PDB file of C-alpha atoms in Angstrom:
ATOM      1  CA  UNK L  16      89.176  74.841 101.663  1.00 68.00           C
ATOM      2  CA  UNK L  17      90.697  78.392 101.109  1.00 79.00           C
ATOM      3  CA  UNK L  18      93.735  78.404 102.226  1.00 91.00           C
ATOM      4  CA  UNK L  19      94.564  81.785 101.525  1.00 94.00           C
ATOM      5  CA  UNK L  20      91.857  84.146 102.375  1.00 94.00           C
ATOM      6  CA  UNK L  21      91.042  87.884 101.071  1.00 95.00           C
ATOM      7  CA  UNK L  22      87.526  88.240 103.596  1.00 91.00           C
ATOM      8  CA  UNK L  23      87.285  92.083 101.871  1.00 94.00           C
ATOM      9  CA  UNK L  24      85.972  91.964  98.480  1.00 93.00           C
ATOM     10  CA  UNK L  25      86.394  95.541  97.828  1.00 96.00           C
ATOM     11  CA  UNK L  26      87.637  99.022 100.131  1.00 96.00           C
ATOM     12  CA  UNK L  27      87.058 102.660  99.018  1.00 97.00           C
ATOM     13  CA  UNK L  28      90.056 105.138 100.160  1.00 97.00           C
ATOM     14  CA  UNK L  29      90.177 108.612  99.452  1.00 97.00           C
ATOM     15  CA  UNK L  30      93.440 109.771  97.656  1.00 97.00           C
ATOM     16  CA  UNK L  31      96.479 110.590  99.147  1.00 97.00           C
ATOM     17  CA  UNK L  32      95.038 108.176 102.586  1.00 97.00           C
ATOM     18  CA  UNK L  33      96.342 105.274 103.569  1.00 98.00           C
ATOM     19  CA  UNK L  34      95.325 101.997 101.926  1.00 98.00           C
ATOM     20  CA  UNK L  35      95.217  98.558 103.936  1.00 98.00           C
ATOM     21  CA  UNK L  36      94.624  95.245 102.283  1.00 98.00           C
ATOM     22  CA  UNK L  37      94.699  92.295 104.667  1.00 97.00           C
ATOM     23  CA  UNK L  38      95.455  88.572 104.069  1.00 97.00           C
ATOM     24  CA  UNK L  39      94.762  85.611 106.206  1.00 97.00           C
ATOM     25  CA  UNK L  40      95.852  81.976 105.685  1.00 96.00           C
ATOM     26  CA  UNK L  41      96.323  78.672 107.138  1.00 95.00           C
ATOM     27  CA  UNK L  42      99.375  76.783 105.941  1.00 91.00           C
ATOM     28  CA  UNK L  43     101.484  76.948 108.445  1.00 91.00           C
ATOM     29  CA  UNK L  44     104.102  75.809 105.685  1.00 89.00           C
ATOM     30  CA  UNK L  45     103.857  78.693 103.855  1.00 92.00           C
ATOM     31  CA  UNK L  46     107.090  80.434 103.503  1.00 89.00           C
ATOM     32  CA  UNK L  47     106.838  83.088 101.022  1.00 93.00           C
ATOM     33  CA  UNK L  48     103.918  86.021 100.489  1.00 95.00           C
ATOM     34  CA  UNK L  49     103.331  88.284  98.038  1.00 95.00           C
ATOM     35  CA  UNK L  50     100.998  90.745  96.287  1.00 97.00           C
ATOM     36  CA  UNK L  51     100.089  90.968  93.068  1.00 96.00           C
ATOM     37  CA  UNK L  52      97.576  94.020  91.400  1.00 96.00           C
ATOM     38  CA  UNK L  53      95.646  93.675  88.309  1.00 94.00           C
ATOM     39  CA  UNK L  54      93.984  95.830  86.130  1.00 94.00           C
ATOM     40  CA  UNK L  55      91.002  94.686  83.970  1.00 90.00           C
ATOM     41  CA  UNK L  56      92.101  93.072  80.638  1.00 87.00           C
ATOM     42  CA  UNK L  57      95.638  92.335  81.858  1.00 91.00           C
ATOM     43  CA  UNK L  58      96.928  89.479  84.150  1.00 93.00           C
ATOM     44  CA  UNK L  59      98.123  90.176  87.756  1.00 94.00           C
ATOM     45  CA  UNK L  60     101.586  92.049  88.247  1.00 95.00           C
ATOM     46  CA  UNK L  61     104.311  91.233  90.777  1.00 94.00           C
ATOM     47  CA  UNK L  62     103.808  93.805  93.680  1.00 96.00           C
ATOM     48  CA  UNK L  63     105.726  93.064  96.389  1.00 96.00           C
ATOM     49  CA  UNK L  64     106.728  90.144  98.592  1.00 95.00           C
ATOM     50  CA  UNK L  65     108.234  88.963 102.195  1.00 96.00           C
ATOM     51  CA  UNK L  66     109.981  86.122 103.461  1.00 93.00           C
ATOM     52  CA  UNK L  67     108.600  84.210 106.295  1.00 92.00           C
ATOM     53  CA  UNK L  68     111.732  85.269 108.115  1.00 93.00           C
ATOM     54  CA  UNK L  69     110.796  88.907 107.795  1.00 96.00           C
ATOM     55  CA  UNK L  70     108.014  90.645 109.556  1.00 96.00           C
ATOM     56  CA  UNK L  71     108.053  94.019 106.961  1.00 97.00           C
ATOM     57  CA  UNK L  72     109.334  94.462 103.749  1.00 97.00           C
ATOM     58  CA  UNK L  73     108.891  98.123 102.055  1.00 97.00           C
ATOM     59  CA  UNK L  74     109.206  99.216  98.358  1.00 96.00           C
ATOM     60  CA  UNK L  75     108.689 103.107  98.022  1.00 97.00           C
ATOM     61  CA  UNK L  76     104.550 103.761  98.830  1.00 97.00           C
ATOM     62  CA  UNK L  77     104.273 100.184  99.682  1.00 98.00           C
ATOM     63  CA  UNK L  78     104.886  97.855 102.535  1.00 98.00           C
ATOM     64  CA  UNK L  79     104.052  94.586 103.384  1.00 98.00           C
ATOM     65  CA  UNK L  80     103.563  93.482 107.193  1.00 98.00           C
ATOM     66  CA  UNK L  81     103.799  89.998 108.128  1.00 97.00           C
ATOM     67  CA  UNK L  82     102.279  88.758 111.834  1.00 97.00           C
ATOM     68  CA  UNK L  83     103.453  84.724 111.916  1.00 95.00           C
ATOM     69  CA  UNK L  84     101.827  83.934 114.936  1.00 95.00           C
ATOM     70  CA  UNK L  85      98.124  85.270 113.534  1.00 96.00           C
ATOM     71  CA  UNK L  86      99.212  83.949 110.303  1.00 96.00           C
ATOM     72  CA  UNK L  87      97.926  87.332 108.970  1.00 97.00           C
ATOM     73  CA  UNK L  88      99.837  89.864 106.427  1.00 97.00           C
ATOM     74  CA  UNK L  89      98.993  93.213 105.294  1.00 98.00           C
ATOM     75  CA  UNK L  90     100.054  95.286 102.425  1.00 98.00           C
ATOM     76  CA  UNK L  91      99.705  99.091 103.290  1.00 98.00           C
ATOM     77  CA  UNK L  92      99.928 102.108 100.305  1.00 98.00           C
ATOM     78  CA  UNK L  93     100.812 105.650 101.558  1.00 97.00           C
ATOM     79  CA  UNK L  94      99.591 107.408 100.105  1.00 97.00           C
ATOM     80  CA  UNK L  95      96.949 106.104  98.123  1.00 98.00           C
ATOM     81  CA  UNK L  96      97.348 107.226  94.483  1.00 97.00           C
ATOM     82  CA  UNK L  97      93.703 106.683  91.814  1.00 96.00           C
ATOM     83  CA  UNK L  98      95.976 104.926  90.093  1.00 96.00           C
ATOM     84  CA  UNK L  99      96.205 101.932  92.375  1.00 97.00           C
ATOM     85  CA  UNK L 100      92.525 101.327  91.650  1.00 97.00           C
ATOM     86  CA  UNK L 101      93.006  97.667  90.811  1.00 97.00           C
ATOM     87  CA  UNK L 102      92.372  93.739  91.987  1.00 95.00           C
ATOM     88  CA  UNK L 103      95.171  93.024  94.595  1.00 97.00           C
ATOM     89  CA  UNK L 104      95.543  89.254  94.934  1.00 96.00           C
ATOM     90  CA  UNK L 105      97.778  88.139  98.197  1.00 96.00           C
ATOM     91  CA  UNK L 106      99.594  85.037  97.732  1.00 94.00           C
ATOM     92  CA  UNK L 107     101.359  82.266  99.616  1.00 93.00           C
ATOM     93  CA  UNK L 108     104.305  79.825  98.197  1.00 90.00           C
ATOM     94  CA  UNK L 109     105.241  76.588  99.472  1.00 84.00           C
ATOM     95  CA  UNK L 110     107.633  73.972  98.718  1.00 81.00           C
ATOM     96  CA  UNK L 111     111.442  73.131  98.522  1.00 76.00           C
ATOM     97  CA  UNK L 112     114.600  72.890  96.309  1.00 73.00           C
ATOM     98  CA  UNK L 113     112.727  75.029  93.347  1.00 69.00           C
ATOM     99  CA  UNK L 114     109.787  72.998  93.625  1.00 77.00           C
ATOM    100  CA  UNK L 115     106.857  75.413  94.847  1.00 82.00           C
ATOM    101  CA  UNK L 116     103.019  75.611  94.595  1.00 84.00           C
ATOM    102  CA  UNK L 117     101.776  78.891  94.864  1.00 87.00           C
ATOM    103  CA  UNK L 118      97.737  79.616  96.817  1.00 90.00           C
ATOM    104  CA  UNK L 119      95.854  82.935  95.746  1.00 92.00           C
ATOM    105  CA  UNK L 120      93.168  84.513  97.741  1.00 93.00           C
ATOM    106  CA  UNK L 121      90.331  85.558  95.461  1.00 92.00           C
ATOM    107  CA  UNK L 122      91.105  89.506  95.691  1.00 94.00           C
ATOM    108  CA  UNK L 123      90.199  92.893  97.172  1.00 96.00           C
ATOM    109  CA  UNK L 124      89.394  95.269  94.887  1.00 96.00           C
ATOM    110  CA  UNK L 125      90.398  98.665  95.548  1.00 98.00           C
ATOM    111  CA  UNK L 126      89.207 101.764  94.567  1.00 98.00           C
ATOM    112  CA  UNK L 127      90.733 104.848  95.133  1.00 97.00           C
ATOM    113  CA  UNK L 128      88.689 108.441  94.856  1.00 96.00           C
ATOM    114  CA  UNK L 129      89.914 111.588  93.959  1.00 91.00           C
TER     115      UNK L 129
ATOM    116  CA  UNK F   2     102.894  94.316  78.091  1.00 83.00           C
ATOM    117  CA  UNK F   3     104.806  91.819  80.330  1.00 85.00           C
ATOM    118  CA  UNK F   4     106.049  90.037  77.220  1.00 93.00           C
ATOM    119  CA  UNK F   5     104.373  87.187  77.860  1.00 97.00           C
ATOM    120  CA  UNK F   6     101.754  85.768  75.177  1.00 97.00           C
ATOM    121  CA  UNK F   7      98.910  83.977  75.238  1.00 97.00           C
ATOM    122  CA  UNK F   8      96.812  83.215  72.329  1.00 97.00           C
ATOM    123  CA  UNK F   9      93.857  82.811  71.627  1.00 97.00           C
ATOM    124  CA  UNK F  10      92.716  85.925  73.846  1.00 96.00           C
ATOM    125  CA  UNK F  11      88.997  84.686  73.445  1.00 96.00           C
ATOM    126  CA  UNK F  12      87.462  81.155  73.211  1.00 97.00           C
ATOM    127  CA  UNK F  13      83.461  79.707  73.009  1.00 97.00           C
ATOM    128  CA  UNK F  14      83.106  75.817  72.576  1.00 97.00           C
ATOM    129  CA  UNK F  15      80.519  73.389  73.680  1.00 97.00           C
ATOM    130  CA  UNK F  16      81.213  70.857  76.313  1.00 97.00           C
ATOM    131  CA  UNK F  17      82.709  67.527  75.753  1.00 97.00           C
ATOM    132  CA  UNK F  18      85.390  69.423  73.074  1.00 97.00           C
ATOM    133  CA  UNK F  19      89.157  69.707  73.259  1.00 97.00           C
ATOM    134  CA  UNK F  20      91.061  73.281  73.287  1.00 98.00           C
ATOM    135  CA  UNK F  21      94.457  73.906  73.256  1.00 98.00           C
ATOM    136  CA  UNK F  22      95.759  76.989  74.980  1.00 98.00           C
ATOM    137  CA  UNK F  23      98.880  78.681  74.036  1.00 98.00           C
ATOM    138  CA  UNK F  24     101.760  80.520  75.849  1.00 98.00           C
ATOM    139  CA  UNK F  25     105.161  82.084  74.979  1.00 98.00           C
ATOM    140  CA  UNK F  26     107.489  83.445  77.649  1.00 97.00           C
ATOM    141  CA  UNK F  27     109.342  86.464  77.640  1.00 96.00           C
ATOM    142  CA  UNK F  28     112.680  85.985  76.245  1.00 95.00           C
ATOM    143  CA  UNK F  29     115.191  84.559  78.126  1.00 93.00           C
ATOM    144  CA  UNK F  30     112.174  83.003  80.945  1.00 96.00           C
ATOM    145  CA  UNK F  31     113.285  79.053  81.259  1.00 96.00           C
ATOM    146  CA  UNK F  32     109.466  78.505  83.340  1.00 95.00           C
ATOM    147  CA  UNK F  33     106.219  78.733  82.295  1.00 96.00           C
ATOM    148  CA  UNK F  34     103.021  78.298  85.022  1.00 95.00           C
ATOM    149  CA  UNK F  35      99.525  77.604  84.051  1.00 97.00           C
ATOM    150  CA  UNK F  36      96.638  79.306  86.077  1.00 96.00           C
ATOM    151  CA  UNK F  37      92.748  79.275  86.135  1.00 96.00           C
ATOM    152  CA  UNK F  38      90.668  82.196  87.630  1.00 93.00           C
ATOM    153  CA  UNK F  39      86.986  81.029  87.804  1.00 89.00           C
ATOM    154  CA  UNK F  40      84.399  83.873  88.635  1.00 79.00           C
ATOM    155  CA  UNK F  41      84.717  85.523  92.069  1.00 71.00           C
ATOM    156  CA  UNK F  42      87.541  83.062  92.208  1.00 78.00           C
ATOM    157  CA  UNK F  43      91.219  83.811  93.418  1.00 80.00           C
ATOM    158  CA  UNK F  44      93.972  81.971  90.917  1.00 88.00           C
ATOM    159  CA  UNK F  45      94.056  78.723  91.068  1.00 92.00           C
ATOM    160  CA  UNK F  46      97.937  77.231  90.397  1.00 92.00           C
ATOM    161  CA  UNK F  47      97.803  74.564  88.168  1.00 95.00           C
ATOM    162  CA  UNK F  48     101.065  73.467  86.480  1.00 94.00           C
ATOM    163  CA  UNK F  49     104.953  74.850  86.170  1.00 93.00           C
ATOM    164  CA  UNK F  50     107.686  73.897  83.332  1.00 95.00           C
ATOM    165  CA  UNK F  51     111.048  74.658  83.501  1.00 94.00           C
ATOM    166  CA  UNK F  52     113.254  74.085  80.601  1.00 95.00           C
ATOM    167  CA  UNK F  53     110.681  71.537  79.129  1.00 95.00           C
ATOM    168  CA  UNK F  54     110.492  69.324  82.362  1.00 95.00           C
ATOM    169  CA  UNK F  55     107.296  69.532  84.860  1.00 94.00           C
ATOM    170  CA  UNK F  56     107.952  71.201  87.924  1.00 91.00           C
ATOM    171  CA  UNK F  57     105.086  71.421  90.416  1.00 89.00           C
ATOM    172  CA  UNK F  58     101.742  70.492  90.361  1.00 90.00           C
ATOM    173  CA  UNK F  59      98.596  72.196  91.668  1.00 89.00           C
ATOM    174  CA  UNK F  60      95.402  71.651  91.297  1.00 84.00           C
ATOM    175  CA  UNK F  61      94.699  70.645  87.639  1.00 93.00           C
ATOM    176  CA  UNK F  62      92.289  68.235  86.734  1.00 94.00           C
ATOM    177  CA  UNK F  63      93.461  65.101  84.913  1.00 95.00           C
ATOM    178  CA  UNK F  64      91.513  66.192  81.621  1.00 96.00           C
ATOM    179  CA  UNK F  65      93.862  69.030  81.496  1.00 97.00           C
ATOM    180  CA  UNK F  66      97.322  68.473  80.393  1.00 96.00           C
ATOM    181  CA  UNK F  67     100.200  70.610  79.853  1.00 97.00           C
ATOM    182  CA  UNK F  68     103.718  70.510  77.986  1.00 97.00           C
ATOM    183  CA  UNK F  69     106.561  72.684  77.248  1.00 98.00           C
ATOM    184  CA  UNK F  70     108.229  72.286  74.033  1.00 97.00           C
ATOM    185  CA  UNK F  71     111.544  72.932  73.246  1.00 96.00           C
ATOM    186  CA  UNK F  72     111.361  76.355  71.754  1.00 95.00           C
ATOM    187  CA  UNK F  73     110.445  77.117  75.463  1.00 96.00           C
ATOM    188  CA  UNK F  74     106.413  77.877  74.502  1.00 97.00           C
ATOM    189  CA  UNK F  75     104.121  76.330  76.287  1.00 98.00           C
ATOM    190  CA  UNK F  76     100.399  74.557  75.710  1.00 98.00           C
ATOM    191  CA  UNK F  77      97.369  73.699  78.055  1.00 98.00           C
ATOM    192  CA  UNK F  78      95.036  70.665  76.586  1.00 98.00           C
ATOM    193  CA  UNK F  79      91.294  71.248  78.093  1.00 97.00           C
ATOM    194  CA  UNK F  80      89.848  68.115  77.179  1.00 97.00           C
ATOM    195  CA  UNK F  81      86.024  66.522  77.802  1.00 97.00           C
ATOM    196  CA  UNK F  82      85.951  70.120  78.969  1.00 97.00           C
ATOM    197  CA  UNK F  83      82.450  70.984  81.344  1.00 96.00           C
ATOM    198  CA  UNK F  84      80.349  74.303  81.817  1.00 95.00           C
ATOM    199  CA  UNK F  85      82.390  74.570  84.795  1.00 93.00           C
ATOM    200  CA  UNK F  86      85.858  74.609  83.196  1.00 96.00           C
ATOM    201  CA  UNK F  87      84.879  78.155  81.575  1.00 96.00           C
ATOM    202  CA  UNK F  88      87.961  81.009  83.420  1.00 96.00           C
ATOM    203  CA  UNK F  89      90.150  82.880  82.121  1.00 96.00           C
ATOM    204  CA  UNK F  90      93.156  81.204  82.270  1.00 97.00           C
ATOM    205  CA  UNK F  91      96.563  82.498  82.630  1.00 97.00           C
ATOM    206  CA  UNK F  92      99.940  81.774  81.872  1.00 97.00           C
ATOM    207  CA  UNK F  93     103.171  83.548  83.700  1.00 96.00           C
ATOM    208  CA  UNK F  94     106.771  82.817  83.144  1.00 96.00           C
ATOM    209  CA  UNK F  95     110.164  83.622  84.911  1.00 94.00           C
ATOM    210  CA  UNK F  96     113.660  83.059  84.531  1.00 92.00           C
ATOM    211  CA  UNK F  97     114.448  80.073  87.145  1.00 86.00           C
ATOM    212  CA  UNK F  98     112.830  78.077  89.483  1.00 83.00           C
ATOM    213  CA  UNK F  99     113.670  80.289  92.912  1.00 81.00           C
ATOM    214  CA  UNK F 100     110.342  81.223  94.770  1.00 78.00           C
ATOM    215  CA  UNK F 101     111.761  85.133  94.669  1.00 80.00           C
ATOM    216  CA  UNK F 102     111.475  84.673  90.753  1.00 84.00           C
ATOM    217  CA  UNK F 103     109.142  87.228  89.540  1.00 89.00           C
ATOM    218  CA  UNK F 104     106.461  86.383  87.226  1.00 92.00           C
ATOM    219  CA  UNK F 105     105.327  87.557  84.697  1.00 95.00           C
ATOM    220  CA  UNK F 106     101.919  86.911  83.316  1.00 96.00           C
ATOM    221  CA  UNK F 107      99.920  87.163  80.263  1.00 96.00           C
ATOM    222  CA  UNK F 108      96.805  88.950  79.652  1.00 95.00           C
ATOM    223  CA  UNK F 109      95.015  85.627  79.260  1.00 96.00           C
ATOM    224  CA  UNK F 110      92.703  83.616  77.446  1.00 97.00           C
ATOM    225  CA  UNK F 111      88.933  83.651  78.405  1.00 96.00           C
ATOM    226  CA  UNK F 112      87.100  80.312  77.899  1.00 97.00           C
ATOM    227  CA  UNK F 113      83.752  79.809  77.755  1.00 97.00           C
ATOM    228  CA  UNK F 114      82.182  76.576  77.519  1.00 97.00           C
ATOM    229  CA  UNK F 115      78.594  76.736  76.579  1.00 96.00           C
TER     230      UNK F 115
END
């Protein structure tokens, strides 16, 4: 049962447009999102994240949108660079008192064209 | 380079054998987290350590076993292992316990179990 789910294997944006990656999950005891991006040969690296008390968090050409009540988020690059031609992986934390388990989807991969 | 290390990088045994996976955190990171990414397969969490004590528990199977030694580097024990154990599998490591803890991951180790 995927409880974190990435229903786009792969999107195609032309550089310099915007980039949307969506996430869906389930848990309604999931507190804490956040993106990762890998590259091929390397494991994932920290993106971005947002607190289940925020609905948008923003970090220069990214932002992450959160919509609790679809139990959907989105992570949103403008503008798209060729360099963010990668894997993005959404996760989902849960847990308390710095005990957490953390759910990946299985990834969108993005490709960017110049 | 995230400063975390993983050896070996690559790894080809038959099934029923034992492996032994190895981490080190970046300096200074008190947790270390086990992962497995099976083809087409998001990141599976398996196991955390902080400071040499388990932490959380995902989903690992009771032939795998994990430990954190006192130097802080940390080993995953694939035992009886199965065709279908063959991932790459990934370590990450972060300072504390807190869910806004970045981590950091390795490049990974690739099993293959033939």
């Amino acid at each position: 049962d995927q409880q974190v789910k990435q229903n786009s294997p792969s999107l195609s944006v032309q550089e310099g447009r915007i980039s949307i990656l969506n996430c869906d999950y389930t848990n309604s005891m999931f507190d804490y999102f956040l993106w990762y991006k890998k590259y091929p040969a390397e494991g994932p690296t920290f993106l971005i994240s947002i607190s289940s008390i925020k609905d948008k968090n923003e970090d220069g050409r990214f932002t992450v949108f959160l919509n609790k009540s679809a139990k959907h988020l989105s992570l949103h690059i403008v503008p798209s660079q060729p360099g963010d031609s990668a894997v993005y992986f959404c996760a989902a934390s849960e847990g308390t008192s710095g005990t957490y388990k953390y759910i990946f989807g299985t990834g969108t991969r993005l490709k960017v064209l110049a | 380079d995230s400063g975390v290390t993983q050896t070996p990088k690559h790894l080809i045994t038959a099934t029923g054998q034992r492996v032994t996976l190895r981490c080190s955190p970046r300096s200074g990171d008190l947790s270390v987290y086990w992962y497995q990414q099976s083809l087409d397969q998001g990141l599976q969490f398996l196991i955390q350590y902080y400071n040499g004590e388990e932490r959380a528990k995902g989903n690992i199977l009771e032939r795998f076993s994990a430990q954190q030694f006192p130097d802080l580097h940390s080993e995953l024990n694939l035992s009886s292992l199965e065709l279908g154990d063959s991932a790459l599998y990934f370590c990450a490591s972060s300072v504390g316990v807190g869910r806004w803890e970045t981590q950091y991951f390795g490049p990974g180790t690739r099993l293959l179990v033939l």
